[in-house]
mmCIF file of C-alpha atoms in Angstrom:
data_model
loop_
_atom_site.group_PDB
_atom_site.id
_atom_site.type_symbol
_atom_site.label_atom_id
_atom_site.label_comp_id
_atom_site.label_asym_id
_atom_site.label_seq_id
_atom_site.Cartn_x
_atom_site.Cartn_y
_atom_site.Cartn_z
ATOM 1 C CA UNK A 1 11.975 -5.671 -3.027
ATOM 2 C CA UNK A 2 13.631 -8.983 -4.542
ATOM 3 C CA UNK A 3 16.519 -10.698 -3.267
ATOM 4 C CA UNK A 4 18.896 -9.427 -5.490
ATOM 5 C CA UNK A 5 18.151 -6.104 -4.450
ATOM 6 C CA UNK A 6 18.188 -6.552 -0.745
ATOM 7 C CA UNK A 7 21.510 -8.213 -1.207
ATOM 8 C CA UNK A 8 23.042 -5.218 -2.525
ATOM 9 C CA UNK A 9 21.273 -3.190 0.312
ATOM 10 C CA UNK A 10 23.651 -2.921 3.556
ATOM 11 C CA UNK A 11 21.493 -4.096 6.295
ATOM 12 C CA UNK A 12 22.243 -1.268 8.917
ATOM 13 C CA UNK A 13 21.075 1.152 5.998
ATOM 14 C CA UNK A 14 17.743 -0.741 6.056
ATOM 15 C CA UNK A 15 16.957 0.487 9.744
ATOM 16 C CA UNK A 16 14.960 3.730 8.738
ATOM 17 C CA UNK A 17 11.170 2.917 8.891
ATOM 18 C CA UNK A 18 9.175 4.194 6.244
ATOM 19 C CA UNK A 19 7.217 6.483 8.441
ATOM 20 C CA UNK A 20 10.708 8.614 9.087
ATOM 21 C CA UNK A 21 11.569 8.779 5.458
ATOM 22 C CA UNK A 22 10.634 12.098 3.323
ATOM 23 C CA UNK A 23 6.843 11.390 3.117
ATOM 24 C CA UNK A 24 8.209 7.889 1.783
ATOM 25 C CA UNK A 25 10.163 9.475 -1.361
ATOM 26 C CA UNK A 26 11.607 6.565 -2.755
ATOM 27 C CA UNK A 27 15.213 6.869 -4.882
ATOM 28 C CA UNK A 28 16.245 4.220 -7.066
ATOM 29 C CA UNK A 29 20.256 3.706 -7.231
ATOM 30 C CA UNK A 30 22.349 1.289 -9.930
ATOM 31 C CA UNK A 31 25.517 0.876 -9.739
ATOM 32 C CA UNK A 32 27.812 -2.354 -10.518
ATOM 33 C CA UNK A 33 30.529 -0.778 -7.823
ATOM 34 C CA UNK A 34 29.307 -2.497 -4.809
ATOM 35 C CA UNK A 35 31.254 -0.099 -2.682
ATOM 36 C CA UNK A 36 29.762 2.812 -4.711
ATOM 37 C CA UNK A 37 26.852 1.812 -4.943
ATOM 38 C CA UNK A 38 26.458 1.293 -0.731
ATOM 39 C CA UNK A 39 27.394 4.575 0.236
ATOM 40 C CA UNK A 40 25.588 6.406 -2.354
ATOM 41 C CA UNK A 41 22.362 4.285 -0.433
ATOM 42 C CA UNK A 42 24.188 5.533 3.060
ATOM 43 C CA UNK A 43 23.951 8.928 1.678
ATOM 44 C CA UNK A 44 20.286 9.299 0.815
ATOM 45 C CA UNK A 45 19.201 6.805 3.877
ATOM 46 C CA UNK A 46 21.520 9.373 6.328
ATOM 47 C CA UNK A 47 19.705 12.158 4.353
ATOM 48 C CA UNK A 48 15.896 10.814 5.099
ATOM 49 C CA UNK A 49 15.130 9.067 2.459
ATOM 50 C CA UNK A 50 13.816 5.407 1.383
ATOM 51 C CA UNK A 51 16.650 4.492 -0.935
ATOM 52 C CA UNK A 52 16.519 0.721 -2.911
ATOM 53 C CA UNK A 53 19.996 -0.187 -4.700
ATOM 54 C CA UNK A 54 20.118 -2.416 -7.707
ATOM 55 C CA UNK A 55 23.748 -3.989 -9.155
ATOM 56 C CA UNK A 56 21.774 -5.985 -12.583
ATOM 57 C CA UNK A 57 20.393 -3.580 -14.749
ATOM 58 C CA UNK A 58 17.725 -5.882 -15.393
ATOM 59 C CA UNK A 59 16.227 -6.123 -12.009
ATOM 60 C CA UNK A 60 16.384 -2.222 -11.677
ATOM 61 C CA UNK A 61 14.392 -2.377 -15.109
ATOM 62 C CA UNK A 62 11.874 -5.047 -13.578
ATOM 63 C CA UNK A 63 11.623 -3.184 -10.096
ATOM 64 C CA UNK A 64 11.127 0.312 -12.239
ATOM 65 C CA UNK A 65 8.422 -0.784 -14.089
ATOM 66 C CA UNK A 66 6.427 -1.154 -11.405
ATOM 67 C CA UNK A 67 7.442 1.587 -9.270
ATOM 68 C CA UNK A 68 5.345 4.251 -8.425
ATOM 69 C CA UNK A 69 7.291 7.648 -10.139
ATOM 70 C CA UNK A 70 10.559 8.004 -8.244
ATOM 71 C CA UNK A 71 13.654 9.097 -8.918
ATOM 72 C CA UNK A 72 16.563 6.945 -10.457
ATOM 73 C CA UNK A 73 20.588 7.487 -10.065
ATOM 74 C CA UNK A 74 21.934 5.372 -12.213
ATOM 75 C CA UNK A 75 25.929 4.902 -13.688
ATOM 76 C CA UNK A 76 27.050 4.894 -17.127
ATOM 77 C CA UNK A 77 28.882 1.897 -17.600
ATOM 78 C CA UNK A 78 26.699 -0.959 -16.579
ATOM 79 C CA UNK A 79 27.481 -4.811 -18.029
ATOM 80 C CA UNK A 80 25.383 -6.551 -19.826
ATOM 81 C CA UNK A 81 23.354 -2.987 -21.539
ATOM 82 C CA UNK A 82 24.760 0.266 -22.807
ATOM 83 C CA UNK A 83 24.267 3.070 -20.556
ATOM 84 C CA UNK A 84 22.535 5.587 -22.575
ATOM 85 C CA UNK A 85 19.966 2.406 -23.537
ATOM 86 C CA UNK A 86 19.529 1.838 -19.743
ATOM 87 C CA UNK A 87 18.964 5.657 -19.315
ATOM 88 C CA UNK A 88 16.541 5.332 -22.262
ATOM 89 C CA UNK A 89 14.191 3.094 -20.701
ATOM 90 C CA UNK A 90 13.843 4.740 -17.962
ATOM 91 C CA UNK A 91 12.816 7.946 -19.524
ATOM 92 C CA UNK A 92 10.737 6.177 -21.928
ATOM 93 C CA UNK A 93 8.478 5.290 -18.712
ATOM 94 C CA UNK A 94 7.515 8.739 -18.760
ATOM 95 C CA UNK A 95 7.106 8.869 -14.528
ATOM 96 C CA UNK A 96 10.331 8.769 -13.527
ATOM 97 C CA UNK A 97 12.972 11.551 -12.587
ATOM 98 C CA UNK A 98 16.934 10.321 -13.877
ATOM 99 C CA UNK A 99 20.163 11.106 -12.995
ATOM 100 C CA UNK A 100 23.055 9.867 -14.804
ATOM 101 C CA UNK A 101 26.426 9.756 -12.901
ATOM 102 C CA UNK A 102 29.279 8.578 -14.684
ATOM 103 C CA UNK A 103 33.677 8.796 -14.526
ATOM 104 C CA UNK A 104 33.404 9.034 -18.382
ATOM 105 C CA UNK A 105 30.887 12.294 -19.121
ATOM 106 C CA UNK A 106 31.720 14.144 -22.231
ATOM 107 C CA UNK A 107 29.636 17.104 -23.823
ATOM 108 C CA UNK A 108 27.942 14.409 -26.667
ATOM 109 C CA UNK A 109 26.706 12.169 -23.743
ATOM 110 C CA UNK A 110 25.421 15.353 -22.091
ATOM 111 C CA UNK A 111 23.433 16.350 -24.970
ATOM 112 C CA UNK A 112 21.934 12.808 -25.722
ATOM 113 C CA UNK A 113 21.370 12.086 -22.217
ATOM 114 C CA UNK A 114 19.303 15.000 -22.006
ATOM 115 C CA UNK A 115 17.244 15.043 -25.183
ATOM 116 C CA UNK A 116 15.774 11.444 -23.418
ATOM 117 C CA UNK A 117 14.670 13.491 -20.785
ATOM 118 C CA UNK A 118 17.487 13.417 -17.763
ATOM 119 C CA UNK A 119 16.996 15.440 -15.103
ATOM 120 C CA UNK A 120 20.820 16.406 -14.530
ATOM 121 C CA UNK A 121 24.106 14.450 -15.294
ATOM 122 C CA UNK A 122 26.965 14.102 -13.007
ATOM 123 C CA UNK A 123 30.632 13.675 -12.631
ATOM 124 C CA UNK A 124 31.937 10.895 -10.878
ATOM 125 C CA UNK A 125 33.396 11.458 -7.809
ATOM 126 C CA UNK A 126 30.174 13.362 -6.833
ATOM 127 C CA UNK A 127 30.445 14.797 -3.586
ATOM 128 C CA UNK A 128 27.166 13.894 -1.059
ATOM 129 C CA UNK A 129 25.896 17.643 -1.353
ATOM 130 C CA UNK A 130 25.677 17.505 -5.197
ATOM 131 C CA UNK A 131 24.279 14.099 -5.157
ATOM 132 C CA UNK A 132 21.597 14.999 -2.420
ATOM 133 C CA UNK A 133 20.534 19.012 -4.030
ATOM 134 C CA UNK A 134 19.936 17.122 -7.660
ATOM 135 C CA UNK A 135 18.111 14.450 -6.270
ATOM 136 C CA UNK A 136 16.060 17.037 -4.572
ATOM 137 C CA UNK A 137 15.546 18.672 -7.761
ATOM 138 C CA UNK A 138 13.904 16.001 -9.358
ATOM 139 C CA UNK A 139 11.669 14.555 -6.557
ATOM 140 C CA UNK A 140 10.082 18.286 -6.751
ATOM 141 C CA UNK A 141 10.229 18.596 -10.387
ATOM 142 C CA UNK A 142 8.603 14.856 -10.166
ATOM 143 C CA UNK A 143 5.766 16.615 -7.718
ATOM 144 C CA UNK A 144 5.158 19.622 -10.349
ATOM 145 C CA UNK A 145 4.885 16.937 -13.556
ATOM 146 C CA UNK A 146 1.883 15.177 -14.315
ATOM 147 C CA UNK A 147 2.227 11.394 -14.368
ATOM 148 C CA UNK A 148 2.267 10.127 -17.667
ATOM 149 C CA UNK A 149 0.921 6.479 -18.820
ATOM 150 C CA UNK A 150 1.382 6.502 -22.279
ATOM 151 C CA UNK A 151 2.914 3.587 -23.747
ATOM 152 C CA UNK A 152 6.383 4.412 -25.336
ATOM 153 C CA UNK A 153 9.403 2.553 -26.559
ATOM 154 C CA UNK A 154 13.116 3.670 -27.133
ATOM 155 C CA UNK A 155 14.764 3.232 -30.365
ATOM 156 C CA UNK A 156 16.330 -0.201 -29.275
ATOM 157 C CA UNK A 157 13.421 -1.687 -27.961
ATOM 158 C CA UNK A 158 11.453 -0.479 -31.298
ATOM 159 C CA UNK A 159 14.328 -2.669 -32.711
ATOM 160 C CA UNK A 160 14.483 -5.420 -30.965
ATOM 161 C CA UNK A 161 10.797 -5.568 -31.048
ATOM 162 C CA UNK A 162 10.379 -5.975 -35.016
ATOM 163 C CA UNK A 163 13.085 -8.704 -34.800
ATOM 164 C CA UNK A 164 10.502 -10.744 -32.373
ATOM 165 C CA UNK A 165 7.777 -10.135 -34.409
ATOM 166 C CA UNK A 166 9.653 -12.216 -37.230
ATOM 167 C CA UNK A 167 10.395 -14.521 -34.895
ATOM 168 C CA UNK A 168 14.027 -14.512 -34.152
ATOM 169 C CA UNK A 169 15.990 -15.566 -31.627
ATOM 170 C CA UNK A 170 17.542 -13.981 -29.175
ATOM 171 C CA UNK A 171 21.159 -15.016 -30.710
ATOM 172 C CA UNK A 172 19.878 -13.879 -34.073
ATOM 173 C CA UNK A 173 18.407 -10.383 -32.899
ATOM 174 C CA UNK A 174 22.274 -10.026 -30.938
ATOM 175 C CA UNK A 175 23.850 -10.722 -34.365
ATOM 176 C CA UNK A 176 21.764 -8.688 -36.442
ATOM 177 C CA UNK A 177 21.853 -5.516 -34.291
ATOM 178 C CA UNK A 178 25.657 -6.386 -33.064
ATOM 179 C CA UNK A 179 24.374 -6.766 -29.112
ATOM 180 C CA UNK A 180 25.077 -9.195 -26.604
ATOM 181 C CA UNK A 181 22.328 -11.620 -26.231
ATOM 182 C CA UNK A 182 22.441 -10.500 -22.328
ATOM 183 C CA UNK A 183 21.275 -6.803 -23.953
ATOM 184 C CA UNK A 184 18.514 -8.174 -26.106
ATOM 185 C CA UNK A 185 17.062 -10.204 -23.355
ATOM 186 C CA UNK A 186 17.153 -7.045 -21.177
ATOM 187 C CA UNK A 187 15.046 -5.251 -24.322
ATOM 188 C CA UNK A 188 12.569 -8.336 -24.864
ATOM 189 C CA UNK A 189 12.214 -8.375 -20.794
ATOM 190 C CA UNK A 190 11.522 -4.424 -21.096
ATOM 191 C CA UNK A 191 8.792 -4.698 -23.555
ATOM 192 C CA UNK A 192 6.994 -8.071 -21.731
ATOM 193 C CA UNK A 193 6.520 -5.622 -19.111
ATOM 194 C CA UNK A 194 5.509 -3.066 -21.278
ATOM 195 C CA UNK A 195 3.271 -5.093 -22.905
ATOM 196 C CA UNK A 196 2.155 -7.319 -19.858
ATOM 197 C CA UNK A 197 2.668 -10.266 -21.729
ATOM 198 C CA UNK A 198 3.005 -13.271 -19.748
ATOM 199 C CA UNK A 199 5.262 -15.029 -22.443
ATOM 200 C CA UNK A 200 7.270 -14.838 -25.836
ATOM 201 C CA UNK A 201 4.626 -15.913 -27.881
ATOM 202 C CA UNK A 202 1.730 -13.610 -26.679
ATOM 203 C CA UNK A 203 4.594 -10.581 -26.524
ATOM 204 C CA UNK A 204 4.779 -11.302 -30.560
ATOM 205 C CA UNK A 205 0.970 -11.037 -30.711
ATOM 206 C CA UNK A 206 1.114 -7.912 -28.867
ATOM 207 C CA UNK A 207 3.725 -6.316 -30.816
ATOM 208 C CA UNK A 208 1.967 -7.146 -34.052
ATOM 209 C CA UNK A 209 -1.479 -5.815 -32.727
ATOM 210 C CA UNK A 210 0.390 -2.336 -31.322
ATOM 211 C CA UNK A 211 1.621 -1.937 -35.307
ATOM 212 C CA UNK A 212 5.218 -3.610 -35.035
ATOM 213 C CA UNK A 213 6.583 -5.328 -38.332
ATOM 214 C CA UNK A 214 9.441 -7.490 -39.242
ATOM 215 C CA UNK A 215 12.050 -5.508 -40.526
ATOM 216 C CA UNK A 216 12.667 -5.439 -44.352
ATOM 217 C CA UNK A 217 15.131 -7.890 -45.200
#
């Protein structure tokens, strides 16, 4: 775990070995409310299992990536990235089991939320037994699915990806798609993962090779 995760992690939480968990089923939690976001952990820790908490979007994208398939609750309105783009890249992993939680639900963000391929959405204030049965649900719909590999983007990483392949800048890939450079950076640090490219200039290489192109002007 990195230090920005352990820092969101309350230490007494971190007392459960591994070997006392639920056969080590991991659950992923982001959330920007610190106090939210520590006893949603106290909830699934108190309920047996290993839970990892993440405040940055971006360091729940980078710890994701490499994660083993788990299951991710994850709020809405993050800064920094749109939530339904955050909830996008973690379907677009094609492993992973998501819950969206959010104060602000409405029937449209339902709808999208599920066509990326969310397990279940819920309403903030979520009581513990709602938040624990759904979890449930997806680790064991997580056990039934074959683990996918395939290499997929979202529709803002497709995006942001032809703008690096023309070689723009961050501030000129914000402008032109009317993000916050902090968003595109989160989308060009999602596909160097994707990609495993160890810098800017061999991610452009890779996106060219993979079939990207630099958007018609």
């Amino acid at each position: 775990m990195n230090q920005k995760a352990e820092a969101a992690v309350p230490d007494a939480g971190r007392a459960r070995s591994r070997t006392e968990t639920r056969s080590g089923q991991e659950i992923v939690v982001v959330d920007d409310d610190a106090a939210i976001l520590s006893m949603t952990l106290l909830t699934f820790r108190e309920a047996g299992y290993d839970a990892v908490g993440f405040s940055d979007p971006l360091d729940a994208l980078m710890w994701v990536s490499d994660a083993d398939p788990t299951c991710i609750v994850v709020d809405l309105k993050l800064p920094g990235v749109e939530g339904l783009d955050l909830v996008s890249a973690f379907c677009a992993f094609g492993r992973h089991a998501v819950i969206l939680v959010s104060a602000y639900v409405d029937v449209i963000t339902t709808v999208d939320a599920m066509r990326m391929g969310v397990d279940n959405v819920l309403t903030k204030p979520t009581s513990p037994e709602t938040l624990l049965g759904a979890a449930r649900h997806a680790l064991d719909v997580l056990l039934s699915m074959p683990r996918q590999d395939v290499l997929t983007f979202t529709r803002r990483e497709r995006q942001v990806a032809e703008f690096i392949v023309a070689g723009k800048t961050t501030k000129q890939i914000a402008q032109a798609l009317a993000l916050s450079p902090r968003t595109v950076e989160f989308f060009r640090a999602s596909l160097l993962r994707k990609t495993q490219s160890p810098n800017s200039a061999a991610l452009a290489s890779a996106l060219t090779r993979i079939g990207f192109h630099a958007p018609d002007a």
